[in-house]
Amino acid sequence: MCGIVGYVGKKKASPILINGLLKLEYRGYDSAGIATIENGNIFCIKNKGRVKELQNSKDIDKLNSTIGISHTRWATHGKPSSANAHPHLDCHKNFAVVHNGIIENYIELKNFLINAGYSFSSETDTEVIPNLIDYYYSIDKESGPDKFVNAVHKAILDLKGSYAIAVLSKYEPDTIIVARKDSPLVIGINNDEKFIASDIPAILDYTNNIFILDDGDLVKITQNNLTFYNKNLEKIDKKSKIITWDAKSSDKGNFEHYMLKEIYEQPTAIRETIGTRIVPNKKCDFSDINISKSYLSEISRIYIVACGTAMHAGVCVKPIFEKLTNIPVEVDIASEFRYREPLIDSHTLIICISQSGETADTIAALKNAKANGSKTIAISNVIGSSITREADYTLYTHAGPEIAVASTKAYTSQITLLTLLAIHFAEVLDLPKTEIIDSLKNELLEIPSKANIILENVDAIKDFAKKICKETDIFFIGRGLDYAAAMEASLKLKEISYIHSDSYQSGELKHGPIALIEEDVTVIGIITDRRLLDKSTSNLQEVISRGAKTLIITNQDVDKKAFPYIYNIPKIHPFLSPILSIIPLQLLAYYVAKEKGLDVDKPRNLAKSVTVE
Ligand code: M6R
């Protein structure tokens, strides 16, 4: 997705902007650009391709200004090209704008502006914004200090859709104005320096003192001042937050890729997620949300709503919630949930999971549910993210920044936190579940050391990755929660290795998918449930007898003679098994992609957070 970085201070802006854009590369993009004010005029450099090319462009050294805005673009309206890259200037070159989001009524606005004498040089929706600002600036007969702010405010009132924008003006060369609606934006401060970013890691090298903007906020930023306005252009107060992530936590460290680093961070991330919630001989500590027994007793259904990996975490915890709370649970894909008119009222509880907290579909689903009278809980990894400001209650995973597009530590942390939440609900409801609750608590505490055992045993996975990296189709199968983990394993493999893969419930194979099994097709089975061991191994025998090669991830006693490749993981409570069984499969996806020489952290066509529909 697109990224925004801005700076106003006393240092040369361009290296700070480029450094910030490099930190946002993980979000996925196809072009990059920068605008500063040099000798009273806006100077803009942009290109299709990587930030490195922007950094190496011959004109970059000519930028000496201490103010600037910059952007990485992920094409929505118009192909990746230098003309479509941001920043965009109005046709009179008075204003420059970088924009994340989508302007839905841009055609109408463009026609209006063309009739008013404006011309356009890109295919983007964004280009209407600087031209609208110029239009309102030019028709304002006042010449007071608020003229720039007024013009931006009038322009955004005309916009339909989503936006985070940063605007430079040659009329006020020491000011940047920013505004947001349905797209994230933060401002960092460090004495007389101000930093703007769509994502906190872009500016963590300089400050962790951050203002998180709300929808409707508009801010006038100079080296020494921040003036906050609400959507009616009334001045408002805002408090900054100290973000505990440090710059190092968003670096690759000694790892070749962020994904590998984040896979290895899972023991720590899970420990941090558990934090102080498990208290010896006491109920779990969820004093941060304070959900009452009388409220929970009235809940007739829980919906868990999310996208991608976060949705897969929901699938893993559905049986845990049902077992511990006796409340039926449905797991929905957010983009479907928001349009399918689910039965929602004050007796339903919606739990939305989003690592980034910025996924447009998940936020929309949460807002719909709220509007229909349901209470909402957001599970997120990003402090102050949009979803956390919409939800009635928020719980953070505390997994640390997840930079790789392929989500890993967020998934295992989400399952951990949701399991704790299910335990908490059972404890609030005073249900007679002490035995299973005690066992889950003990086993959760053991997960970090068990995960480390897997992380120290990667040679077999690397070997298997070499064997399968030239495949075109790979199947993952399992039953129950092993199927839930298979879904996630399949997503992981396809998104970074570009190998087509699918996941099936083992018992479903005979109902169709087995038609695809032929000589040398790879089938990966997960078996962690003792009750289903025989049935699951029979299903694998069936594919072997049709020529398939198999890998089994298991903590059960699987017959070594019958199955050539078995990867053993530590024993764990069946409810928690996906937290461990996914780790070798995350590693497998990683090593297959690496074997194929692919850009693991920046898979094609994908973005870290999907902030548009
Ligand atoms: O930030 P979110 O958890 O809301 O993101 C949801 C999905 O976009 C995300 O999990 C996606 O599927 C990942 N690329 C999976 O690795």
XYZ file of C-alpha atoms and ligand atoms in Angstrom:
629
model
C 0.000 0.000 0.000
C 1.033 3.618 -0.358
C 3.295 5.240 2.220
C 3.714 8.859 3.303
C 6.701 10.502 4.974
C 7.095 14.224 5.684
C 9.578 16.376 7.537
C 9.910 19.952 8.728
C 12.853 20.923 10.920
C 16.316 22.302 10.654
C 18.097 19.434 8.934
C 18.193 18.713 5.231
C 14.859 17.009 4.559
C 15.650 14.700 1.632
C 17.827 12.091 3.455
C 15.231 11.883 6.257
C 12.424 11.447 3.731
C 14.322 8.796 1.761
C 15.227 6.928 4.957
C 11.550 6.970 5.979
C 10.440 5.687 2.573
C 12.979 2.861 2.792
C 11.419 1.863 6.122
C 8.004 1.750 4.441
C 9.137 -0.381 1.497
C 7.675 -3.426 3.220
C 4.187 -2.078 2.633
C 4.537 -2.817 -1.083
C 4.748 -0.117 -3.793
C 5.585 0.487 -7.429
C 6.838 4.087 -7.586
C 8.274 6.750 -5.304
C 8.606 10.509 -5.145
C 9.629 13.503 -3.089
C 8.792 17.233 -3.100
C 10.562 20.054 -1.292
C 10.564 23.801 -1.498
C 13.739 25.205 -3.039
C 14.155 28.994 -3.320
C 10.429 29.574 -2.967
C 9.371 27.005 -5.590
C 8.156 23.447 -5.298
C 10.724 20.967 -6.569
C 9.542 17.435 -7.262
C 11.382 14.246 -8.234
C 9.523 10.981 -8.815
C 9.969 7.725 -10.648
C 8.495 4.334 -11.303
C 10.396 1.652 -9.378
C 12.327 1.484 -6.157
C 13.160 4.124 -3.543
C 16.843 3.307 -4.224
C 16.415 4.686 -7.759
C 14.952 7.877 -6.306
C 17.847 8.035 -3.874
C 20.360 7.641 -6.725
C 18.680 10.097 -9.075
C 21.009 12.850 -10.180
C 18.764 15.681 -8.951
C 18.413 14.464 -5.401
C 21.623 16.210 -4.269
C 20.198 19.509 -5.447
C 17.579 19.363 -2.685
C 18.748 21.448 0.262
C 15.428 22.353 1.814
C 14.579 21.557 5.432
C 10.938 20.828 4.582
C 9.463 18.153 2.349
C 6.917 15.423 1.666
C 7.430 12.043 0.044
C 5.509 8.956 -0.994
C 5.598 5.380 -2.157
C 2.664 4.543 -4.454
C 0.810 1.267 -4.933
C -1.175 1.775 -8.127
C -4.965 1.959 -7.913
C -5.977 4.585 -10.520
C -3.552 4.498 -13.441
C -0.592 2.213 -14.099
C 2.731 2.519 -12.272
C 4.565 5.382 -14.033
C 6.481 8.497 -13.184
C 3.483 10.674 -14.205
C 1.183 8.774 -11.854
C 3.691 8.698 -8.975
C 3.198 11.146 -6.078
C 3.679 13.957 -5.142
C 1.139 15.570 -7.462
C 1.188 19.293 -8.120
C -1.679 21.494 -9.249
C -1.344 22.716 -12.813
C -0.019 26.104 -11.603
C 2.618 24.405 -9.442
C 1.569 26.188 -6.250
C 0.765 23.109 -4.122
C 2.141 19.579 -3.858
C 0.199 16.687 -2.359
C 0.950 13.115 -1.335
C -2.096 10.962 -0.739
C -2.976 7.508 0.574
C -6.502 6.230 -0.031
C -9.009 6.544 -2.848
C -11.034 9.592 -3.926
C -14.283 8.040 -5.092
C -15.770 11.185 -6.666
C -12.599 12.270 -8.489
C -14.196 12.176 -11.964
C -16.887 14.626 -10.909
C -14.263 16.870 -9.246
C -11.961 16.616 -12.255
C -14.752 17.732 -14.612
C -15.544 20.637 -12.328
C -11.888 21.691 -12.266
C -11.455 21.303 -16.033
C -14.453 23.600 -16.501
C -12.766 26.040 -14.114
C -9.674 26.035 -16.371
C -7.488 23.423 -14.648
C -5.527 20.801 -16.557
C -4.291 17.335 -15.535
C -1.195 15.343 -16.333
C -1.820 11.979 -14.644
C -4.471 9.253 -14.572
C -4.728 9.384 -10.788
C -7.602 10.293 -8.513
C -5.102 12.179 -6.315
C -4.371 14.957 -8.800
C -7.739 16.566 -8.111
C -6.595 17.387 -4.564
C -3.789 19.931 -5.274
C -5.909 21.472 -8.024
C -8.908 21.826 -5.697
C -6.681 23.391 -3.025
C -5.317 25.828 -5.619
C -8.852 26.594 -6.773
C -10.066 27.445 -3.242
C -6.879 29.374 -2.479
C -7.262 31.464 -5.640
C -10.916 32.380 -5.056
C -10.315 33.350 -1.395
C -10.048 37.135 -1.391
C -8.684 37.208 2.192
C -4.949 37.165 2.709
C -4.796 36.220 6.409
C -2.529 33.632 8.038
C -5.190 30.915 7.685
C -5.555 31.089 3.923
C -3.610 27.841 3.281
C -5.443 25.974 6.055
C -8.805 27.256 4.781
C -8.093 26.149 1.225
C -7.101 22.636 2.325
C -10.151 22.395 4.568
C -12.524 23.454 1.774
C -10.898 20.978 -0.600
C -11.240 18.006 1.741
C -14.887 18.841 2.373
C -15.417 18.071 -1.330
C -13.685 14.685 -1.192
C -15.610 11.418 -0.952
C -13.630 8.301 -0.107
C -10.564 7.830 2.042
C -7.477 9.938 2.415
C -4.377 10.709 4.379
C -2.721 13.713 2.774
C 0.291 15.944 3.317
C 0.379 19.258 1.464
C 3.176 21.709 0.682
C 2.523 25.230 -0.567
C 4.890 27.664 -2.160
C 2.877 30.453 -0.476
C 3.807 29.178 3.003
C 7.187 27.531 2.458
C 7.669 26.680 6.139
C 4.376 24.789 6.575
C 3.002 21.334 5.870
C -0.705 20.682 6.282
C -1.924 17.156 6.856
C -5.418 15.666 7.113
C -6.922 12.213 7.347
C -10.115 10.242 6.874
C -10.164 6.420 6.898
C -6.441 6.192 6.209
C -3.776 6.302 8.933
C -1.432 9.214 9.598
C 0.805 10.115 12.534
C 3.017 13.055 13.499
C 6.200 12.553 15.486
C 7.888 15.340 17.408
C 11.441 15.808 18.596
C 12.015 19.357 19.915
C 12.031 21.598 16.858
C 11.627 18.815 14.337
C 8.316 17.374 13.125
C 7.908 14.097 11.257
C 4.870 12.853 9.357
C 4.229 9.233 8.475
C 1.496 6.882 7.426
C 3.165 4.170 9.530
C 5.096 4.598 12.776
C 8.236 2.558 11.795
C 9.060 5.201 9.134
C 10.022 7.740 11.797
C 11.132 5.601 14.738
C 14.783 6.452 13.982
C 14.022 10.032 15.039
C 11.320 9.920 17.680
C 8.879 7.728 19.564
C 6.789 10.684 20.736
C 3.819 10.347 18.426
C 0.487 12.066 17.792
C -1.966 9.609 16.249
C -4.462 11.500 14.128
C -8.184 10.767 14.210
C -10.575 10.837 11.300
C -11.436 14.432 10.468
C -8.245 15.877 11.967
C -6.384 18.567 10.060
C -3.014 19.787 11.331
C -0.867 22.777 10.444
C 2.766 21.830 11.016
C 5.780 24.121 11.216
C 9.209 23.544 12.719
C 8.104 24.917 16.096
C 4.344 24.476 16.123
C 1.525 22.042 15.662
C -2.019 23.404 15.379
C -4.729 20.745 15.466
C -8.199 21.304 13.984
C -11.289 19.103 13.912
C -13.455 18.519 10.860
C -15.241 21.851 11.448
C -11.887 23.656 11.514
C -12.172 24.377 15.238
C -8.888 24.269 17.125
C -8.540 21.192 19.332
C -6.028 19.818 21.854
C -4.314 16.556 21.279
C -1.953 14.478 23.403
C 0.997 12.562 22.090
C 1.802 8.948 23.029
C 5.182 7.429 23.740
C 5.456 4.358 21.522
C 7.431 1.566 23.140
C 8.691 0.062 19.867
C 12.269 1.179 19.295
C 14.044 1.699 16.005
C 15.915 -1.597 16.436
C 12.709 -3.583 16.726
C 11.860 -2.586 13.160
C 15.336 -3.432 11.795
C 16.294 -6.760 10.237
C 19.124 -7.259 12.726
C 21.288 -10.208 11.663
C 18.519 -11.853 9.667
C 18.451 -11.899 5.888
C 14.741 -11.087 5.784
C 12.151 -9.581 8.096
C 10.001 -12.676 7.672
C 12.702 -14.949 9.049
C 13.390 -12.546 11.906
C 9.703 -12.440 12.769
C 9.386 -16.243 12.643
C 12.243 -16.410 15.145
C 10.692 -13.696 17.298
C 7.635 -15.848 18.004
C 8.721 -17.207 21.402
C 9.303 -13.631 22.623
C 6.161 -12.304 20.962
C 4.023 -15.004 22.609
C 5.636 -14.287 25.985
C 4.897 -10.559 25.542
C 1.315 -11.306 24.499
C 0.746 -13.387 27.611
C 2.446 -10.622 29.623
C 0.936 -10.503 33.069
C -2.469 -11.886 32.095
C -1.848 -15.315 33.623
C -1.690 -14.818 37.378
C -0.778 -17.886 39.499
C -3.815 -19.252 41.395
C -5.997 -16.404 40.200
C -8.271 -15.592 37.312
C -6.681 -14.136 34.156
C -6.127 -10.406 34.319
C -8.254 -8.581 31.753
C -8.842 -5.490 33.878
C -8.053 -3.428 30.758
C -11.442 -4.279 29.236
C -13.640 -4.916 32.227
C -16.393 -7.012 30.645
C -19.150 -7.831 33.132
C -20.811 -11.158 33.878
C -24.269 -9.664 33.293
C -23.247 -8.491 29.807
C -21.579 -11.781 28.817
C -24.501 -13.860 30.108
C -26.736 -12.108 27.582
C -24.495 -12.872 24.593
C -26.069 -15.445 22.295
C -23.446 -15.473 19.542
C -19.889 -14.313 18.927
C -18.711 -13.340 15.456
C -14.969 -13.316 14.830
C -14.285 -11.134 11.809
C -10.971 -10.578 10.022
C -9.049 -11.003 6.759
C -6.251 -13.320 5.631
C -4.000 -14.657 8.346
C -5.961 -12.854 11.070
C -9.094 -14.672 9.908
C -7.183 -17.963 10.101
C -6.330 -17.138 13.724
C -10.078 -16.740 14.276
C -10.725 -20.197 12.795
C -8.231 -21.635 15.301
C -9.947 -20.163 18.348
C -13.593 -20.814 17.425
C -13.629 -24.273 19.085
C -11.810 -22.900 22.131
C -14.431 -20.184 22.665
C -17.266 -22.647 22.107
C -15.800 -25.198 24.509
C -14.976 -22.677 27.235
C -17.950 -20.311 27.025
C -20.752 -22.476 25.559
C -21.492 -19.548 23.220
C -21.747 -20.376 19.494
C -19.047 -18.697 17.400
C -19.002 -17.856 13.705
C -15.832 -16.845 11.886
C -16.308 -14.487 8.960
C -14.116 -12.947 6.289
C -14.535 -9.210 6.822
C -15.130 -8.349 3.159
C -18.048 -10.805 3.129
C -19.377 -10.032 6.598
C -19.778 -6.334 5.852
C -22.173 -7.027 2.958
C -23.942 -10.237 3.975
C -26.319 -8.658 6.495
C -25.498 -10.994 9.398
C -27.899 -11.243 12.328
C -26.489 -8.653 14.703
C -27.988 -7.002 17.756
C -27.066 -6.199 21.338
C -26.872 -9.943 22.106
C -24.074 -10.523 19.629
C -20.440 -9.727 20.314
C -18.063 -8.959 17.451
C -14.347 -9.662 17.808
C -12.350 -8.105 14.977
C -8.735 -9.197 14.524
C -6.280 -7.038 12.613
C -2.518 -6.994 13.038
C -2.222 -3.559 11.439
C -5.534 -2.259 12.712
C -5.884 -0.502 9.345
C -7.536 -3.135 7.139
C -10.408 -1.319 5.437
C -12.800 -4.296 5.291
C -12.267 -5.249 8.932
C -12.798 -1.669 10.098
C -15.961 -1.375 7.987
C -17.286 -4.666 9.376
C -16.678 -3.430 12.914
C -18.433 -0.121 12.216
C -21.456 -1.940 10.709
C -21.695 -4.203 13.732
C -21.533 -1.233 16.086
C -24.209 0.597 14.142
C -26.440 -2.462 14.571
C -26.129 -2.391 18.348
C -23.413 -4.959 18.910
C -20.426 -4.421 21.189
C -17.047 -4.806 19.521
C -13.601 -5.945 20.614
C -10.545 -5.121 18.492
C -7.500 -7.366 18.638
C -4.588 -5.450 17.128
C -0.824 -5.219 17.225
C -0.533 -1.502 16.532
C -1.112 0.941 19.372
C -3.632 3.603 18.423
C -4.416 2.049 15.014
C -7.729 2.982 13.395
C -9.607 -0.127 14.494
C -8.665 0.419 18.129
C -10.262 3.838 18.019
C -13.530 2.473 16.633
C -13.942 -0.546 18.912
C -15.666 -0.579 22.299
C -12.776 -2.578 23.750
C -9.215 -3.084 22.520
C -6.696 -5.788 23.316
C -3.136 -5.577 21.997
C -1.037 -8.563 21.003
C 2.268 -6.805 21.871
C 4.107 -8.894 19.271
C 6.337 -5.946 18.274
C 6.338 -4.429 14.780
C 5.565 -6.935 12.027
C 7.210 -5.680 8.855
C 7.200 -8.664 6.449
C 4.122 -8.807 4.246
C 3.710 -12.471 5.144
C 2.267 -12.417 8.627
C 3.848 -14.872 11.085
C 4.289 -13.719 14.668
C 1.006 -11.799 14.545
C -0.836 -15.094 13.866
C 0.609 -17.036 16.788
C 0.200 -14.030 19.101
C -3.421 -13.591 18.026
C -4.221 -17.238 18.806
C -2.488 -16.836 22.170
C -4.390 -13.681 23.100
C -7.746 -15.022 21.926
C -7.246 -18.233 23.890
C -6.633 -16.115 26.981
C -9.751 -14.102 26.183
C -11.833 -17.290 25.923
C -10.460 -18.373 29.306
C -11.320 -14.940 30.705
C -14.909 -15.186 29.437
C -15.316 -18.625 31.056
C -13.905 -17.239 34.313
C -16.204 -14.193 34.225
C -19.173 -16.462 33.541
C -18.138 -18.727 36.456
C -18.440 -21.799 34.271
C -17.215 -25.105 35.719
C -14.218 -25.423 33.393
C -11.386 -25.313 35.910
C -9.591 -28.393 34.631
C -9.311 -27.345 31.009
C -8.597 -23.717 31.978
C -5.721 -24.726 34.256
C -4.314 -27.017 31.639
C -4.515 -24.337 28.896
C -2.857 -21.746 31.143
C 0.029 -24.108 31.957
C 0.471 -25.127 28.361
C 0.378 -21.525 27.097
C 3.295 -20.708 29.387
C 5.274 -23.609 27.888
C 4.761 -22.576 24.266
C 7.796 -20.242 23.955
C 10.258 -22.985 24.929
C 8.496 -25.540 22.702
C 8.560 -23.073 19.789
C 12.306 -22.679 20.332
C 12.771 -26.436 19.929
C 11.257 -26.178 16.441
C 13.275 -23.067 15.580
C 16.485 -24.926 16.430
C 15.602 -27.792 14.116
C 15.374 -26.350 10.611
C 17.681 -28.554 8.538
C 14.959 -31.044 7.629
C 12.697 -28.181 6.572
C 15.426 -26.659 4.405
C 15.980 -30.046 2.741
C 12.299 -30.491 2.045
C 12.114 -26.940 0.648
C 14.808 -27.888 -1.878
C 12.778 -30.952 -2.897
C 9.548 -29.094 -3.548
C 10.644 -25.669 -4.765
C 10.026 -26.514 -8.420
C 6.491 -27.775 -7.813
C 3.492 -26.021 -9.318
C 0.763 -27.350 -6.988
C 0.998 -28.290 -3.323
C -1.772 -29.499 -1.039
C -2.101 -29.097 2.718
C -4.490 -31.362 4.595
C -5.601 -31.831 8.173
C -8.623 -32.387 10.384
C -10.067 -29.984 12.966
C -7.471 -27.512 14.140
C -4.909 -29.208 11.908
C -7.056 -28.090 9.000
C -7.127 -24.554 10.465
C -3.313 -24.573 10.484
C -3.302 -26.059 6.960
C -5.286 -23.050 5.704
C -2.653 -20.689 7.055
C 0.243 -22.849 5.806
C -1.225 -22.804 2.321
C -1.665 -19.009 2.350
C 1.910 -18.556 3.559
C 3.350 -20.731 0.808
C 1.359 -19.215 -2.040
C 1.891 -15.582 -1.081
C 5.679 -15.691 -0.997
C 6.640 -18.637 -3.258
C 3.926 -18.115 -5.929
C 3.330 -21.873 -5.965
C -0.334 -22.673 -6.271
C -1.462 -24.361 -3.092
C -4.719 -25.347 -1.482
C -5.820 -26.632 1.880
C -8.454 -29.295 2.450
C -10.024 -31.075 5.369
C -8.487 -34.563 5.063
C -11.940 -36.135 5.087
C -13.018 -34.001 2.134
C -10.327 -35.321 -0.206
C -12.474 -38.153 -1.456
C -15.284 -35.732 -2.264
C -13.362 -34.154 -5.137
C -9.819 -32.882 -4.558
C -8.252 -36.348 -4.750
C -8.877 -36.150 -8.508
C -5.913 -33.747 -8.587
C -3.499 -36.200 -6.972
C -1.126 -37.840 -9.421
C 2.471 -39.021 -9.563
C 4.842 -36.752 -7.575
C 2.278 -34.205 -6.372
C 3.243 -32.957 -2.896
C 0.738 -33.321 -0.066
C 1.615 -31.949 3.361
C -0.389 -33.385 6.238
C -0.680 -32.034 9.767
C -1.563 -34.517 12.518
C -1.666 -33.355 16.131
C -4.927 -34.814 17.384
C -4.470 -38.329 18.780
C -8.159 -39.122 18.314
C -7.835 -38.534 14.576
C -4.403 -40.105 14.019
C -5.636 -43.254 12.258
C -8.126 -41.468 10.069
C -5.587 -38.803 9.077
C -2.854 -41.316 8.268
C -5.333 -43.335 6.149
C -6.045 -40.212 4.113
C -2.324 -39.745 3.565
C -1.971 -43.404 2.538
C -4.650 -42.811 -0.056
C -2.677 -39.993 -1.674
C 0.579 -41.964 -1.471
C -1.037 -44.854 -3.311
C -1.863 -42.384 -6.095
C 1.795 -41.376 -6.385
C 1.920 -38.336 -4.060
C 4.994 -37.466 -2.007
C 4.121 -36.486 1.533
C 5.502 -34.518 4.441
C 3.831 -34.949 7.817
C 4.047 -32.381 10.600
C 3.088 -34.214 13.744
C 3.473 -34.750 17.454
C 1.882 -38.211 17.260
C 3.274 -41.675 16.790
C 3.158 -41.833 13.007
C 4.495 -45.002 11.355
C 7.970 -44.067 10.098
C 8.084 -46.969 7.654
C 4.930 -45.898 5.871
C 5.819 -42.221 5.572
C 9.300 -41.163 4.441
C 9.179 -37.532 5.598
C 7.996 -36.832 9.119
C 8.770 -33.623 11.002
C 8.144 -33.944 14.724
C 6.965 -31.051 16.833
C 6.583 -31.014 20.642
C 3.384 -32.311 22.218
C 0.865 -29.624 23.148
C -2.782 -29.308 24.177
C -4.781 -29.988 20.972
C -6.452 -26.555 21.241
C -3.058 -24.863 21.031
C -1.529 -27.077 18.354
C -1.715 -24.539 15.460
C 0.677 -22.247 17.370
C 3.374 -24.911 17.024
C 2.396 -26.770 13.853
C 2.466 -23.574 11.785
C 6.085 -22.756 12.650
C 7.781 -25.424 10.467
C 5.350 -24.536 7.692
C 6.168 -20.818 7.935
C 9.809 -21.857 7.659
C 9.025 -24.133 4.733
C 7.302 -21.296 2.838
C 10.258 -19.048 3.608
C 12.910 -21.518 2.417
C 10.959 -22.448 -0.719
C 10.684 -18.748 -1.668
C 14.362 -18.240 -0.874
C 15.329 -21.317 -2.899
C 13.428 -19.756 -5.818
C 15.330 -16.493 -5.368
C 12.173 -14.483 -4.664
C 11.867 -11.234 -2.737
C 10.486 -12.813 0.449
C 9.632 -9.591 2.268
C 8.016 -7.898 -0.728
C 5.940 -10.464 -2.574
C 4.462 -9.328 -5.868
C 1.108 -7.529 -5.870
C 0.792 -7.695 -2.074
C 0.800 -4.957 0.520
C 1.302 -5.187 4.256
C -1.908 -3.469 5.157
C -4.840 -3.321 2.815
C -6.337 0.082 3.554
C -8.651 0.127 0.528
C -11.453 -2.270 -0.431
O -3.401 -6.208 9.284
P -4.426 -7.297 9.191
O -4.218 -8.380 10.198
O -5.832 -6.797 9.208
O -4.192 -7.948 7.762
C -5.038 -8.946 7.285
C -4.484 -9.576 6.040
O -4.358 -8.623 5.026
C -3.114 -10.218 6.279
O -3.164 -11.169 7.296
C -2.605 -10.901 4.981
O -3.416 -11.996 4.663
C -1.144 -11.318 5.120
N -0.414 -10.970 3.938
C -0.972 -12.764 5.330
O 0.357 -13.142 5.442
